[in-house]
Coordinates of C-alpha atoms and ligand atoms in Angstrom, one line a residue:
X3 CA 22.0 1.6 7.3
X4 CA 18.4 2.1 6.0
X5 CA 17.5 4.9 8.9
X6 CA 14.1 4.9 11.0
X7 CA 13.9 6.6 13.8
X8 CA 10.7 6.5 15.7
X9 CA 9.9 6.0 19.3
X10 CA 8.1 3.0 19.2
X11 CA 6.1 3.5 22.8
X12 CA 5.2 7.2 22.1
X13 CA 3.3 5.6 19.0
X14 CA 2.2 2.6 19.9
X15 CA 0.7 4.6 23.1
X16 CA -0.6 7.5 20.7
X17 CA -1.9 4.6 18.1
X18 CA -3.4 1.9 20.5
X19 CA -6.0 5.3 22.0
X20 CA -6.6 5.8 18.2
X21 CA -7.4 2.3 17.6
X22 CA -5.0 1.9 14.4
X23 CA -1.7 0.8 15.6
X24 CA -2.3 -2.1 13.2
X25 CA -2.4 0.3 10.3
X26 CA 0.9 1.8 10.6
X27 CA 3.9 0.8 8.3
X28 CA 5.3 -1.9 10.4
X29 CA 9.0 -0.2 9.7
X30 CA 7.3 2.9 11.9
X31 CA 6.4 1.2 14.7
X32 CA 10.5 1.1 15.5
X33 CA 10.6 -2.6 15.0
X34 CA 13.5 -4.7 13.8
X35 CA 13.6 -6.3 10.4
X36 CA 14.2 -9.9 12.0
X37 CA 11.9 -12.7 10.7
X38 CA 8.9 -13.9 12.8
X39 CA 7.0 -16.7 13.2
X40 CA 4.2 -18.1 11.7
X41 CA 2.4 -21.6 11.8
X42 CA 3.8 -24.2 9.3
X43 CA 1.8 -24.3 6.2
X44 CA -0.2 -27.0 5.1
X45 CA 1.3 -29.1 2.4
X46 CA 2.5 -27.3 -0.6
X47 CA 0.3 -27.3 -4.0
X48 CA 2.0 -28.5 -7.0
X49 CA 1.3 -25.4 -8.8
X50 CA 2.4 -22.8 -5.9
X51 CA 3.7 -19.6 -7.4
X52 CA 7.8 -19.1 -6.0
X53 CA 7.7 -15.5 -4.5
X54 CA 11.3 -13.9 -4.2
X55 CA 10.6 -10.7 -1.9
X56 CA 12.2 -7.0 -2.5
X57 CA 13.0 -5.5 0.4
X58 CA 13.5 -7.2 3.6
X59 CA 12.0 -4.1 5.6
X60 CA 9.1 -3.7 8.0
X61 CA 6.3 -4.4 5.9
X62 CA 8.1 -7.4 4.0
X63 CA 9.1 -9.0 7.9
X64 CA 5.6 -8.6 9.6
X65 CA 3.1 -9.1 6.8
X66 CA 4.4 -10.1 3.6
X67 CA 6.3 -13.2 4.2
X68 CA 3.8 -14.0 7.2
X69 CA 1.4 -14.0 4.3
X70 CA 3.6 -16.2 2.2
X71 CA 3.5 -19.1 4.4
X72 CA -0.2 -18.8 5.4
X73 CA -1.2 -18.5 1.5
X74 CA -2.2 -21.7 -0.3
X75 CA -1.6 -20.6 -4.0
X76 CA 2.2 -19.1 -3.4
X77 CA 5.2 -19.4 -0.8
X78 CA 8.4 -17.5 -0.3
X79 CA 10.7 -19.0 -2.6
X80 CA 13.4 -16.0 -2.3
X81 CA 14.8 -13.3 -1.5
X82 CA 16.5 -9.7 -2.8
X83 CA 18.3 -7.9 0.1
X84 CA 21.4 -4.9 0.5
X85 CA 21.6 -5.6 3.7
X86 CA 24.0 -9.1 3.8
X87 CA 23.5 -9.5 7.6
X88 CA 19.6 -10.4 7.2
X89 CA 20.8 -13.0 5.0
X90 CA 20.9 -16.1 7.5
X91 CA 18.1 -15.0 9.8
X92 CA 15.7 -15.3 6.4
X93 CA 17.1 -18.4 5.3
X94 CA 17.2 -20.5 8.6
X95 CA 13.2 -18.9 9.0
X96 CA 11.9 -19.7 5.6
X97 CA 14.2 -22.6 4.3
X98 CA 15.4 -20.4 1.2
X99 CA 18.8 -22.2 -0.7
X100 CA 21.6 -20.1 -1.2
X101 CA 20.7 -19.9 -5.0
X102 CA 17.4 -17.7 -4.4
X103 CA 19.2 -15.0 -2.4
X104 CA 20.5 -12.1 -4.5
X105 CA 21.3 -8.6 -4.2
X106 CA 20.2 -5.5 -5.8
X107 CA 23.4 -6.0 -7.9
X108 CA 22.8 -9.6 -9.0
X109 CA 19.3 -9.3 -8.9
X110 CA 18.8 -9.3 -12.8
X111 CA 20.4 -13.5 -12.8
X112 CA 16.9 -14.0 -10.9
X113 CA 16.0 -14.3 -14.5
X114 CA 17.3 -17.9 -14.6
X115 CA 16.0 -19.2 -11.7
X116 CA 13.0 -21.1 -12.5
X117 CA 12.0 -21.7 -8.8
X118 CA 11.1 -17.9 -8.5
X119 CA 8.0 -16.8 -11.2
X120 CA 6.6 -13.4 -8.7
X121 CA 8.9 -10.7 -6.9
X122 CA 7.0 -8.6 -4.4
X123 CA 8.7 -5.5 -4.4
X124 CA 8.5 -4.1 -1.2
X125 CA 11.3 -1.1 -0.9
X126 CA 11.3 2.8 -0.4
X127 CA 9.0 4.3 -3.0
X128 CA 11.3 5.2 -5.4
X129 CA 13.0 2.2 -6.3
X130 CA 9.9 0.7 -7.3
X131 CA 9.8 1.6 -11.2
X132 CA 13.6 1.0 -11.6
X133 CA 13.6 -2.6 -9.9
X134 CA 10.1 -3.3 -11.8
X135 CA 11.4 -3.2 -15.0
X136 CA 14.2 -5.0 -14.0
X137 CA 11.9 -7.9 -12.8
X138 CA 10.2 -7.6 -16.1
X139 CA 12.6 -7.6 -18.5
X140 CA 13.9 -10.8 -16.2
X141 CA 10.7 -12.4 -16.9
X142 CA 9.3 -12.5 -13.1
X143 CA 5.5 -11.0 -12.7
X144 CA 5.9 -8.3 -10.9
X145 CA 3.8 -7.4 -7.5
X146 CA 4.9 -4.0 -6.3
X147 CA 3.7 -2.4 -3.2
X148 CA 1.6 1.0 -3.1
X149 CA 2.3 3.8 -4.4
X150 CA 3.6 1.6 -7.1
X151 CA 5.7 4.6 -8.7
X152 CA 6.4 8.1 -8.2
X153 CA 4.5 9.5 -10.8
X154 CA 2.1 8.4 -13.4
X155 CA 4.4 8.5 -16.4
X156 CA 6.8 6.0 -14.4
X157 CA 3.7 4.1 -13.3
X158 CA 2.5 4.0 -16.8
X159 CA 6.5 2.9 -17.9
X160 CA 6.0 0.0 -15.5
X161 CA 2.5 -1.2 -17.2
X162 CA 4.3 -1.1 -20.6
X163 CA 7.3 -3.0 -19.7
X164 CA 5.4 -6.0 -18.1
X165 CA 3.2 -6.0 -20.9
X166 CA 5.8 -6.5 -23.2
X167 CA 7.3 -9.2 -21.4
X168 CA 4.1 -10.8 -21.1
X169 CA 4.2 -11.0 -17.4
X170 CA 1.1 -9.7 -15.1
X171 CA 1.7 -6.4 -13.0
X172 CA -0.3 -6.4 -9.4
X173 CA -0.3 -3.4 -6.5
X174 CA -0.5 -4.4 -3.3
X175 CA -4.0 -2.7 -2.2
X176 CA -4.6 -5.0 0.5
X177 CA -8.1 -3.7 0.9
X178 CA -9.9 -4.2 -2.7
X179 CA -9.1 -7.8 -1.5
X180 CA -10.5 -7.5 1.8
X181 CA -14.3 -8.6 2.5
X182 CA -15.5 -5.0 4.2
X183 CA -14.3 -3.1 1.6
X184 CA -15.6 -5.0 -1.3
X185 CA -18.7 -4.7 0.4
X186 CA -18.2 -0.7 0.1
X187 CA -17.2 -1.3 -3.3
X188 CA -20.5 -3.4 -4.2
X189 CA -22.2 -0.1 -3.0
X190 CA -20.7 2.2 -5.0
X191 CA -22.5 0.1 -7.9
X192 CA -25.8 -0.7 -6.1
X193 CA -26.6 2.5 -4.4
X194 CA -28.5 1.2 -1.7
X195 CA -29.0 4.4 -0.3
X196 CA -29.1 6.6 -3.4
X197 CA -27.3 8.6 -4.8
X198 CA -23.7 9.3 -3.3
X199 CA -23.2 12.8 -2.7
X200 CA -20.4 13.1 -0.3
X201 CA -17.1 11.3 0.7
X202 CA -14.7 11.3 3.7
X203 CA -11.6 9.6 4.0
X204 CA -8.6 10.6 6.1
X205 CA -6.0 8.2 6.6
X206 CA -3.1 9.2 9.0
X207 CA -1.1 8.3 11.8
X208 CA 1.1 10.4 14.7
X209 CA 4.8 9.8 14.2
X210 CA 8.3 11.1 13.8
X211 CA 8.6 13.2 17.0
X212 CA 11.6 11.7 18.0
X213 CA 13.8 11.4 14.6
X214 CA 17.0 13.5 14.2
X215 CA 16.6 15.4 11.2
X216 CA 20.3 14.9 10.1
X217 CA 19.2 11.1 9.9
X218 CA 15.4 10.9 8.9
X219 CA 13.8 7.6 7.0
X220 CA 13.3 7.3 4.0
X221 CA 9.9 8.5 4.5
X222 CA 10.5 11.9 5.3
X223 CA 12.8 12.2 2.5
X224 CA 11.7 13.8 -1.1
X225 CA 14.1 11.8 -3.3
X226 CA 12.8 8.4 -1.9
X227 CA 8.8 9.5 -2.2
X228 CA 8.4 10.5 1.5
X229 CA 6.0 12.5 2.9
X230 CA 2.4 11.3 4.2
X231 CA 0.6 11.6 0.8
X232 CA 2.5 8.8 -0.9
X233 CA 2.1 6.5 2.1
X234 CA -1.3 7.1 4.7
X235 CA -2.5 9.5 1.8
X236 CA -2.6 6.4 -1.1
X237 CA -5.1 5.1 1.1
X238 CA -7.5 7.8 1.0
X239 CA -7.1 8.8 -2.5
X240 CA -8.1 5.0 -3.3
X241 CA -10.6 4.7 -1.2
X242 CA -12.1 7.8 -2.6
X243 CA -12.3 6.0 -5.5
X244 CA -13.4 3.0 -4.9
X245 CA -16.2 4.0 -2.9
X246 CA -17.7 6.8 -5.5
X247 CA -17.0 3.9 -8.0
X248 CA -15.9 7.0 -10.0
X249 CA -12.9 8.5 -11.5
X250 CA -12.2 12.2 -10.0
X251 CA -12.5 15.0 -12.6
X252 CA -10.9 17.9 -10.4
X253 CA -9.2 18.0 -7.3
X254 CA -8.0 21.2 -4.6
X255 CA -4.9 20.1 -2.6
X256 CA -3.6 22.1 0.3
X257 CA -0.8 20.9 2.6
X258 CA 0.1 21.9 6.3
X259 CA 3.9 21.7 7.9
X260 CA 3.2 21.6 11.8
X261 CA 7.5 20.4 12.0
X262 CA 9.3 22.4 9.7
X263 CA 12.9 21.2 10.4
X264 CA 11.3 17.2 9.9
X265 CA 9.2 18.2 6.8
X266 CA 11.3 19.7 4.5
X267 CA 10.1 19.0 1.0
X268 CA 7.6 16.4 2.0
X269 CA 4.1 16.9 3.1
X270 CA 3.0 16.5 6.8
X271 CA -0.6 17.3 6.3
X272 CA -2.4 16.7 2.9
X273 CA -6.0 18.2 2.7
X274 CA -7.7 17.4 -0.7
X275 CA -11.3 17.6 -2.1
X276 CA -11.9 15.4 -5.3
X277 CA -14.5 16.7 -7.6
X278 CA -16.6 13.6 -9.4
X279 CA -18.5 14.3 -12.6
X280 CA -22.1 13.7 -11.2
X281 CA -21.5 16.4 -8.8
X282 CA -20.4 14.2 -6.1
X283 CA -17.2 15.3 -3.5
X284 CA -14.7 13.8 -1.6
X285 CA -13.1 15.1 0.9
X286 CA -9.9 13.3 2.0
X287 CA -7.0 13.8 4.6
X288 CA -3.8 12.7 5.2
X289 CA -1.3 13.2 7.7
X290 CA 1.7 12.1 9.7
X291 CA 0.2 14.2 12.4
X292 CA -2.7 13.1 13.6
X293 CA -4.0 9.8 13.4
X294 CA -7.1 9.2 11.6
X295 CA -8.6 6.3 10.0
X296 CA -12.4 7.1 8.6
X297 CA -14.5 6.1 4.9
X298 CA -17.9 7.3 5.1
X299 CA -20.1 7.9 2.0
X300 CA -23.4 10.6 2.9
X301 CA -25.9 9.8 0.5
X302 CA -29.4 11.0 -0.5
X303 CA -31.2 8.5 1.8
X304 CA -28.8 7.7 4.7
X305 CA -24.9 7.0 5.0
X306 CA -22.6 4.3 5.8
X307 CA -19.2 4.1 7.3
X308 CA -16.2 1.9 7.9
X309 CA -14.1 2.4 10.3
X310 CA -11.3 1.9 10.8
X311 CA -11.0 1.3 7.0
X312 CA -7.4 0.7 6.5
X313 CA -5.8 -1.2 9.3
X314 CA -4.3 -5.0 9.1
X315 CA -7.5 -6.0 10.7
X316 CA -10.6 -5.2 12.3
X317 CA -12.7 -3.2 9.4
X318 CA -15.7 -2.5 10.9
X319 CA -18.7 -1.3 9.1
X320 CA -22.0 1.2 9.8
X321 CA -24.9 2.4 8.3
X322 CA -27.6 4.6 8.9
X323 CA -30.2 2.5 9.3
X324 CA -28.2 0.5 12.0
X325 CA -26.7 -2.4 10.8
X326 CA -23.4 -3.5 11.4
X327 CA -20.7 -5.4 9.6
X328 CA -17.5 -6.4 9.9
X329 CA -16.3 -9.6 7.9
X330 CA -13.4 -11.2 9.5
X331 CA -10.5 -12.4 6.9
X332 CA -7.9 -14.2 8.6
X333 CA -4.8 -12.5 6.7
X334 CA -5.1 -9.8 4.2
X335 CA -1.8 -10.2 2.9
X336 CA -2.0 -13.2 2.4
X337 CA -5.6 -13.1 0.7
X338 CA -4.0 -10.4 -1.6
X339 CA -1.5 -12.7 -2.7
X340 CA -3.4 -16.0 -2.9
X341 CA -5.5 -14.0 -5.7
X342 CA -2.7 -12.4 -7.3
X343 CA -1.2 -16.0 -7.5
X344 CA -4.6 -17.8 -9.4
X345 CA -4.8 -15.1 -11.3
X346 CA -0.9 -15.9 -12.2
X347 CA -1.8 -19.7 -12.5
X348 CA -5.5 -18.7 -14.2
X349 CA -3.6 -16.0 -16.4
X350 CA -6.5 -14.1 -16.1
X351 CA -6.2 -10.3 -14.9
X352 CA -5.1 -9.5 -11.7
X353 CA -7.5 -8.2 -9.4
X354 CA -5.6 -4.7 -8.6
X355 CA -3.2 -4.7 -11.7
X356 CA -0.5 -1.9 -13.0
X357 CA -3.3 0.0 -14.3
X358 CA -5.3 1.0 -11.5
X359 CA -1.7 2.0 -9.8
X360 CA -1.4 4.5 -12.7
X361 CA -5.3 5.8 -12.3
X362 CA -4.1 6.8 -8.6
X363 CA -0.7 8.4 -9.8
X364 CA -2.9 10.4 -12.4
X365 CA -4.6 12.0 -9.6
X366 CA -1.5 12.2 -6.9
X367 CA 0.0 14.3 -9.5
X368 CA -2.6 16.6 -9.9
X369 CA -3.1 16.7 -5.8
X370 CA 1.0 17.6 -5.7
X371 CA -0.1 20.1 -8.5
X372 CA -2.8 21.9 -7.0
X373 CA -0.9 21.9 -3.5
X374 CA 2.7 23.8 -5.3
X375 CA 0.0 26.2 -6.8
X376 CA -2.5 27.1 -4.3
X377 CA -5.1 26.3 -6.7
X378 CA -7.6 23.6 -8.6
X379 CA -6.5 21.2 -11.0
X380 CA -8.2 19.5 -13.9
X381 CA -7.1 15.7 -13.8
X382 CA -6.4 14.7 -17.3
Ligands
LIG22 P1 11.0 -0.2 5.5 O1 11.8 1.1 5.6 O2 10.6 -0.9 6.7 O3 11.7 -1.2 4.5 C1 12.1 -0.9 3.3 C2 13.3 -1.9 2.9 O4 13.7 -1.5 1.5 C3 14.5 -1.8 3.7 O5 14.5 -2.6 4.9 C4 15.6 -2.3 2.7 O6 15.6 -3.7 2.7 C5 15.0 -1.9 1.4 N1 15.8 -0.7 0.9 C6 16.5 -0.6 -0.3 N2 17.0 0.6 -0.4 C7 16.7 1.3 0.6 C8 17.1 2.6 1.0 N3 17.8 3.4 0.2 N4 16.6 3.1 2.2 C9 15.8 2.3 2.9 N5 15.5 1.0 2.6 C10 15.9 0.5 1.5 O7 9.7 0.2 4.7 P2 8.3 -0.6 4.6 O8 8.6 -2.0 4.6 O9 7.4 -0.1 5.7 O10 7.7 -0.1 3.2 C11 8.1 -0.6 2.0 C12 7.1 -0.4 0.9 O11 5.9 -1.1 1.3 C13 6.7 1.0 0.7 O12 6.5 1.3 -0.6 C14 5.4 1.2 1.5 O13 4.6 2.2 0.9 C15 4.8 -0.1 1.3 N6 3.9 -0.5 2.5 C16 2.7 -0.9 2.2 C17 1.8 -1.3 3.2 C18 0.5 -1.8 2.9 O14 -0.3 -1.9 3.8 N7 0.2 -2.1 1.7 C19 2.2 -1.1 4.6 C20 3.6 -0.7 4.8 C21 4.4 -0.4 3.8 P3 17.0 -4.5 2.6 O15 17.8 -4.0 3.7 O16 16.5 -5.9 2.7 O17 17.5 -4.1 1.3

């Protein structure tokens, strides 16, 4: 019904030698949406945020409602599913009632369900504006996975319509909540090492060899925001980012097809070189090619690295002057979503909200601009 195709022990093998299995979508890894197992929580606070989850796929299965029950501030109070047969398996797993399980067709009667205040929407890239808004205007704060649109205009539509409902907006980058990274992030303020003149970050993983291109997933399709720079890519581009602590002013894009008949209207390969206004550059990769999973800022008096810098666990970080980090969190979903829940119960900002969602989109359209035209791009 929702296609994926992959052979799972062609890339777990490939993966586990790259050391970033645990970075992969979980959908790619050829698993089964069936719910899994997690210890029991501890007692539920009184002021627990209800989460009704969007999209019963990979990610939503092996991390998100994982997360759920091992977060303190929020649990999985429903779910929104078009695929009826995952109903009962979810249900039994998570004790959900028959009155929080809707479809994308009922979805907007969530509105009167005051045991559900979050939906995490978790679906192919394209639904997310359209099933956003409809959260919105039902009154639900609204935490969307990455990219959280497929453009900046609808990224900027989403903003607008949660604002005017009054409801907070969160994107699910995992790693601005993660320990390793905000150390990264700290550095991009402090400059420990001066001045940063140069950034890497490639993000990309191996896949797809064995998909039949008259039935690919949805994320080697154009119309559902496919192709590696939306997924592995949104990982780069925001690390880029957060580690210059800048915003880019320019960026040159170029993409490479290695499997034309699987890559048709999607990017396989996304090279792209971020200018910053103090003269700073990043250069950034993505690919479903070749796995890669590297952040490393060269500055004027040394460097520092994490690596890998994107999977589910395991950051571990470098410098030049030899020391070594590599904070242990024991969930990052769940950590994500413990913080976007305070900050629901706080009402103070989210931590990641709808607008630095939009700040990426600005420069993934100008990447997908530059790489149509074969040349640079201003990023308004
Ligand atoms: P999957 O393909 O595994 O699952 C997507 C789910 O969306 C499906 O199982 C289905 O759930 C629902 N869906 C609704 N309409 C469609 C459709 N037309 N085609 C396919 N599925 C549909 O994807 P993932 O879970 O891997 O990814 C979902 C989102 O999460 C993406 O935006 C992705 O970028 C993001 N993601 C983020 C990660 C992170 O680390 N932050 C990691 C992995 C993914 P149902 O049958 O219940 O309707």
């Amino acid at each position: 019904m929702h296609p994926l195709r992959l052979s799972r022990r062609h890339l777990l093998s490939t993966l586990a030698a790259a050391g970033i299995g645990a970075a992969l979508p979980a959908g790619a890894k050829g698993t089964t949406a069936a719910p899994v197992s997690t210890p029991a929580p501890g007692p539920r606070r009184k002021d627990s945020i209800g989460v009704a989850l969007v999209g019963l796929g990979g990610y939503a299965t092996h991390q998100l409602a994982p997360g759920l029950r091992l977060a303190a501030h929020c649990h999985l109070a429903g779910i929104v599913t078009g695929s009826p047969e995952k109903i009962p398996a979810w249900q039994q797993e998570y004790g959900i009632p028959d009155a929080n399980v809707y479809g994308y067709d009922d979805f907007d009667r969530i509105a009167d369900n005051p045991a559900i205040q979050a939906v995490y929407i978790a679906t192919p890239n394209d639904l997310h504006k359209p099933l956003a808004l409809r959260a919105a205007n039902a009154g639900k704060h609204v935490w969307c996975e990455k990219p959280m649109a497929m453009d900046a205009a609808e990224g900027q539509a989403m903003v607008d319509a949660c604002r005017a409902n009054r409801v907070q907006l969160a994107i699910g980058y995992r790693l601005q909540h993660e320990p390793n990274t905000r150390r990264l992030m700290a550095m991009a303020r402090e400059l420990p090492y001066g001045r940063i003149l140069r950034i890497r970050a490639e993000a990309g993983f191996h896949a797809y060899d064995d998909v039949d291109p008259a039935n690919k997933p949805w994320r080697l399709l154009p119309q559902h925001g496919g192709g590696a720079m939306y997924d592995m890519g949104v990982y780069a581009l925001n690390a880029a980012r957060y580690t210059s602590g800048q915003e880019p002013v320019a960026v040159s894009a170029r993409q490479e097809i290695w499997r034309p008949g699987l890559f048709d209207g999607v990017d396989e390969t996304m090279h792209f070189t971020l200018e910053f206004a103090d003269g700073a550059v990043a250069e950034c990769a993505t690919s479903f090619g070749r796995n890669m999973n590297l952040l490393r800022a060269d500055c004027e008096r040394g460097w520092y690295e994490l690596s890998p810098f994107q999977s589910y666990d395991g950051l571990k970080g470098r410098t030049s002057d030899g020391q070594v980090f590599a904070d242990a969190v024991p969930h990052q979903q769940a950590r994500q979503m413990d913080d976007d829940a305070l900050a629901i119960i706080n009402s103070t900002a989210p931590l990641v909200p709808g607008e630095e969602g939009v700040r990426d989109l600005r420069v993934l359209d100008a990447i997908f601009a530059s790489a149509r035209a074969g040349s640079r791009r201003i990023i308004l």
